Coordinates of C-alpha atoms and ligand atoms in Angstrom, one line a residue:
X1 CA -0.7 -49.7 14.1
X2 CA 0.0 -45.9 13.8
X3 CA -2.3 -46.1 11.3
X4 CA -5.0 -47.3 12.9
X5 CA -4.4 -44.8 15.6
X6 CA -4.8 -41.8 13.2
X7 CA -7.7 -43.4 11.9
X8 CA -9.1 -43.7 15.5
X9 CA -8.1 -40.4 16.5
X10 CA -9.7 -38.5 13.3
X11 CA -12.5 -40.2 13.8
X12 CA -12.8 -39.5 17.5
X13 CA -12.0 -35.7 16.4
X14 CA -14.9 -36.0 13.4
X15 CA -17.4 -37.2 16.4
X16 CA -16.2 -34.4 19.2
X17 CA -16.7 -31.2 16.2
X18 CA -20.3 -32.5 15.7
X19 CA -21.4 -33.0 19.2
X20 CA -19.7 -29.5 20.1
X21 CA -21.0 -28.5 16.9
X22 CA -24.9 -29.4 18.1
X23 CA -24.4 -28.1 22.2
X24 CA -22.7 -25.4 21.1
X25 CA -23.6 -23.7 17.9
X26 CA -21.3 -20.9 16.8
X27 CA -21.9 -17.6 16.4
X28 CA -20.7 -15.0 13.5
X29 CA -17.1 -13.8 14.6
X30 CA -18.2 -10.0 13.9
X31 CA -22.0 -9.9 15.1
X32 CA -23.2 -13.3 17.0
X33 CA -25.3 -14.0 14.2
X34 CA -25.9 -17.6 14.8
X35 CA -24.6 -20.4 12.5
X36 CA -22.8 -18.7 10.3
X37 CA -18.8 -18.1 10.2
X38 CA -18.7 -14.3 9.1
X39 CA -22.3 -13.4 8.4
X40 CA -23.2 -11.7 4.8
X41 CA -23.6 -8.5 6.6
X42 CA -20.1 -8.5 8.6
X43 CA -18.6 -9.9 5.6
X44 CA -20.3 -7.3 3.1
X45 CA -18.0 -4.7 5.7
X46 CA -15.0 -6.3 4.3
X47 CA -16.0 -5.6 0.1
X48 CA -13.8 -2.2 -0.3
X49 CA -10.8 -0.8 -1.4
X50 CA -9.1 1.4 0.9
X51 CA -5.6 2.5 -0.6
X52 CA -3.0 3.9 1.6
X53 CA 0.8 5.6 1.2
X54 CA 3.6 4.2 3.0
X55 CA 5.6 6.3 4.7
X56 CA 9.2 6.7 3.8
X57 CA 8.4 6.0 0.1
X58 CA 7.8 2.8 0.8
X59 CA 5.1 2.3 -1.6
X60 CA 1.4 2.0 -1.1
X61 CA -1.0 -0.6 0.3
X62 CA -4.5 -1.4 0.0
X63 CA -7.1 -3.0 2.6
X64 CA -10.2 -4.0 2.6
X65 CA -11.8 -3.1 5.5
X66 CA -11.9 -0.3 8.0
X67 CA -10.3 -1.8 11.8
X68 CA -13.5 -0.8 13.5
X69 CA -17.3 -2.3 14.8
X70 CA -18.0 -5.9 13.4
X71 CA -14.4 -6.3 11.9
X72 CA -12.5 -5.3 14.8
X73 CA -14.8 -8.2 16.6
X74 CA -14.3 -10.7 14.0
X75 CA -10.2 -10.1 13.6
X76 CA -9.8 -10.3 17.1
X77 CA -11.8 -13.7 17.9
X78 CA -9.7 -15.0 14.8
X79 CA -6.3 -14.0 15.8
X80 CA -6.6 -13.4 19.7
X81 CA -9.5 -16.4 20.5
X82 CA -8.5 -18.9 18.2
X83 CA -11.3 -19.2 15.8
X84 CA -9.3 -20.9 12.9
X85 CA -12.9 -21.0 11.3
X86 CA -12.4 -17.4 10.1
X87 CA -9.0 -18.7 7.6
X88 CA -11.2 -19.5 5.0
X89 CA -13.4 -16.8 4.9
X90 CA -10.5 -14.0 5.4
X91 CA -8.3 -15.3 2.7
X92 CA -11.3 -15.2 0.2
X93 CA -12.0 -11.8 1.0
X94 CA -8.4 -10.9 1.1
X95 CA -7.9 -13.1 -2.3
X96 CA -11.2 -10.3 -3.8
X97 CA -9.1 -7.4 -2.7
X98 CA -5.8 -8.7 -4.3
X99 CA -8.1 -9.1 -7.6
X100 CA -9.5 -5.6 -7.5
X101 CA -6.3 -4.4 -7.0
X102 CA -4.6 -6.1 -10.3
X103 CA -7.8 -5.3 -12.0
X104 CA -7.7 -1.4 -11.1
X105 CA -3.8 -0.5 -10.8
X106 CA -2.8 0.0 -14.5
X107 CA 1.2 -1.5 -13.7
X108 CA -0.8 -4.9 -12.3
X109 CA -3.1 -5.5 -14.7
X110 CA -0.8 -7.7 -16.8
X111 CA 0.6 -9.6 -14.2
X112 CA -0.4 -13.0 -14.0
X113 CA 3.0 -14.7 -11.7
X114 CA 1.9 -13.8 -7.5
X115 CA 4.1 -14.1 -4.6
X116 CA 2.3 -14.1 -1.7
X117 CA 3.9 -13.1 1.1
X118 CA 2.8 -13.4 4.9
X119 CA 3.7 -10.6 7.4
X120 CA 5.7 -11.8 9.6
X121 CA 5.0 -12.7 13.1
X122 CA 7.2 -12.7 16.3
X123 CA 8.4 -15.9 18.0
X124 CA 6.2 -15.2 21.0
X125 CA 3.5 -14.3 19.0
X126 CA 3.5 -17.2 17.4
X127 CA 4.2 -19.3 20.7
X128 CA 1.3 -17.9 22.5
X129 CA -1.4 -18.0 19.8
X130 CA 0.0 -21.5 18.7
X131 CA 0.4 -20.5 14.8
X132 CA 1.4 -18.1 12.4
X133 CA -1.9 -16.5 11.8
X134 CA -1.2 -14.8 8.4
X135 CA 0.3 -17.8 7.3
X136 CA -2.9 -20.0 6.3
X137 CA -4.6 -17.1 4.7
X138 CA -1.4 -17.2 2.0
X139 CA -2.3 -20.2 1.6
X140 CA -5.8 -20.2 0.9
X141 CA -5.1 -17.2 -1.0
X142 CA -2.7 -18.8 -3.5
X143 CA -5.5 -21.7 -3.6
X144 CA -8.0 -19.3 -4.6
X145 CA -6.3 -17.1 -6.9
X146 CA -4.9 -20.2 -9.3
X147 CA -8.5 -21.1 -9.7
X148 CA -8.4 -17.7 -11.3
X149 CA -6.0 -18.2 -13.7
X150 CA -2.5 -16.9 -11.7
X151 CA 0.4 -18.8 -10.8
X152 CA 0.4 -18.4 -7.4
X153 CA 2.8 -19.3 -4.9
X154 CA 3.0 -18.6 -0.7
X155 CA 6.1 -17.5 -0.3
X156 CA 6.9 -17.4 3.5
X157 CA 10.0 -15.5 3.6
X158 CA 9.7 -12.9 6.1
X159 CA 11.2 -13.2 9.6
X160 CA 11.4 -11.7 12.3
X161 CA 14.1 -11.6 14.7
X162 CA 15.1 -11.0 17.9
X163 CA 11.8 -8.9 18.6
X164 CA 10.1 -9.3 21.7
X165 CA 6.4 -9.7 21.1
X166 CA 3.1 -7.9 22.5
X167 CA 0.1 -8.1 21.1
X168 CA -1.4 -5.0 19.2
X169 CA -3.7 -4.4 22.0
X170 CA -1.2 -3.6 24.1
X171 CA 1.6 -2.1 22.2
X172 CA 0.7 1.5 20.1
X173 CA 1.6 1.4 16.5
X174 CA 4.5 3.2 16.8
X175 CA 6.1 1.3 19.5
X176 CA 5.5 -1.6 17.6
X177 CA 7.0 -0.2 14.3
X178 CA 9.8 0.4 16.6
X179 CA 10.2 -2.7 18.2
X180 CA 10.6 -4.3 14.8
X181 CA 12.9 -2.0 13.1
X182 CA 15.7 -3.6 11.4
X183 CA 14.4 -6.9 12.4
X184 CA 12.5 -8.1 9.4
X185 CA 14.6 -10.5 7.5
X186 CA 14.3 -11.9 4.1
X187 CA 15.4 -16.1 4.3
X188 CA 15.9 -16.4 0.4
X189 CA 17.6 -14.4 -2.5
X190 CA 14.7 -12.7 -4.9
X191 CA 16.9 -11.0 -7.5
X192 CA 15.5 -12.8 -11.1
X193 CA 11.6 -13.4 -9.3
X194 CA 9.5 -11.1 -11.6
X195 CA 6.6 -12.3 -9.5
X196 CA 4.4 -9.5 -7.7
X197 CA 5.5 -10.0 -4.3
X198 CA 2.2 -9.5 -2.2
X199 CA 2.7 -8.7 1.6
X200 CA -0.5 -10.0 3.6
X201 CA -1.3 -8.8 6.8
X202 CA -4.4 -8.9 9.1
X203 CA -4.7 -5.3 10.5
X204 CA -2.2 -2.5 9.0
X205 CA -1.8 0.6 11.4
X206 CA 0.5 3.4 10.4
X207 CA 1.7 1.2 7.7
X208 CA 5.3 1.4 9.1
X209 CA 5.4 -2.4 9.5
X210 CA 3.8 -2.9 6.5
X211 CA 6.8 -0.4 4.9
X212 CA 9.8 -2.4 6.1
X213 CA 8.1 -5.3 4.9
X214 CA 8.3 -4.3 1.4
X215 CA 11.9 -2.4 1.9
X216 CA 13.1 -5.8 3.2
X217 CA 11.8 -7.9 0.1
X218 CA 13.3 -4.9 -2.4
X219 CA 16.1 -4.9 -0.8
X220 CA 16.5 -9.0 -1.4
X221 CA 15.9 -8.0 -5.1
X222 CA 12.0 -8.3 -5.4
X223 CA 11.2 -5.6 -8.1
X224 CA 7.4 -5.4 -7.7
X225 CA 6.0 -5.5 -4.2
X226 CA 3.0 -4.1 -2.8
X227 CA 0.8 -5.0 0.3
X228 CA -2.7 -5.6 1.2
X229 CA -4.2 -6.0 5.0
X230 CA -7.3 -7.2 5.7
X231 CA -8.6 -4.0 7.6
X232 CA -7.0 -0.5 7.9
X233 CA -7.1 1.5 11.1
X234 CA -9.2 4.8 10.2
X235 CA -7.0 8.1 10.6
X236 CA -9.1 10.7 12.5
X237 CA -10.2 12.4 9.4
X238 CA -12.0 8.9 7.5
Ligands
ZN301 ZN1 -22.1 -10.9 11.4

């Protein structure tokens, strides 16, 4: 019977996408364009390599996008308005990045073992937007990136606890990077993983989250992390 209720049910699902699908078109999440996810143009805004210091020797990171125009647009219908649509196309663009990266940094470009890593969200974050956003993109990401001859695993072992959450519109950087100092915890032991821990997030501001990320997973024994964000927010001089 359950059965046949799923069956019913996915079905009834199939036939409500395609009708909303036909009324209601969808736009690009960065420009409108219609009938396309990310349009080649918004998505061509995501092809760079931006590489950015830590602070507090934490290490460096790399995005692929500046947080700004048709990528703020498309990161914040993803992660603030629910379009799930955008998974696929971020983690492909974020699965490029990590490639460019093992390709161009001379200490990666043996590797071939991958943890990835999602950034950790807030309970209330992840209560009021339903998910954990950055955790499908690992996903996706580890997909893509076997296809490509790693061994690549998600590795979802980043917490954070007893933070209160805002969203980034309405917290600054720094009160953020506050707010979760001291509260990122690692839920397994790392020491032995030679992996490349990867740390994915979706926007990376100062980089201070990013940093105690990475602290957090050394700390746990991970010898070789670094982190990669979808977009960077400019600083006043870029
Ligand atoms: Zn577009």
């Amino acid at each position: 019977m359950g059965t046949v209720a799923s069956r019913l049910f996915g079905a009834l699902r199939f036939w409500f996408a395609a009708i909303r699908d036909v009324l209601l078109p969808r736009g690009c999440a960065g420009c409108d364009k219609p009938d396309e996810v990310l349009c080649p143009s918004c998505a061509s805004l995501f092809g760079h390599v931006y590489r950015k210091a830590l602070p507090g020797n934490a290490g460096c990171c790399y995005g692929c996008s500046w947080y700004r125009g048709a990528v703020r647009q498309a990161i914040l219908n993803w992660k603030d308005h629910g379009d799930e649509e955008c998974d696929c196309a971020f983690a492909l663009l974020l699965a490029d990045l990590a490639l460019k990266v093992l390709r161009q940094e001379g200490p990666y470009s043996r590797t071939r073992s991958l943890a990835l890593v999602p950034a950790p969200s807030s309970a209330s974050s992840m209560h009021r937007r339903g998910r954990w956003q950055t955790l499908p993109l690992v996903r996706l990401m580890a997909r893509r990136l076997d296809r490509q001859g790693f061994s690549a695993v998600a590795k979802p072992v980043l917490k954070l606890e007893g933070v209160q959450g805002k969203s980034v519109q309405a917290s600054s950087a720094q009160s953020r990077s506050r707010r979760i100092a001291g509260h990122v915890r690692v839920t397994e032991d790392l020491k032995g993983d030679d992996s490349l821990f990867i740390v994915i997030d979706d926007i990376m501001t100062t980089g201070a989250t990013m940093g105690q990320c990475i602290s957090a997973l050394r700390a746990a024994g991970a010898s070789n992390v670094i982190g990669l964000a979808l977009a960077c927010t400019p600083n006043r001089d870029e």
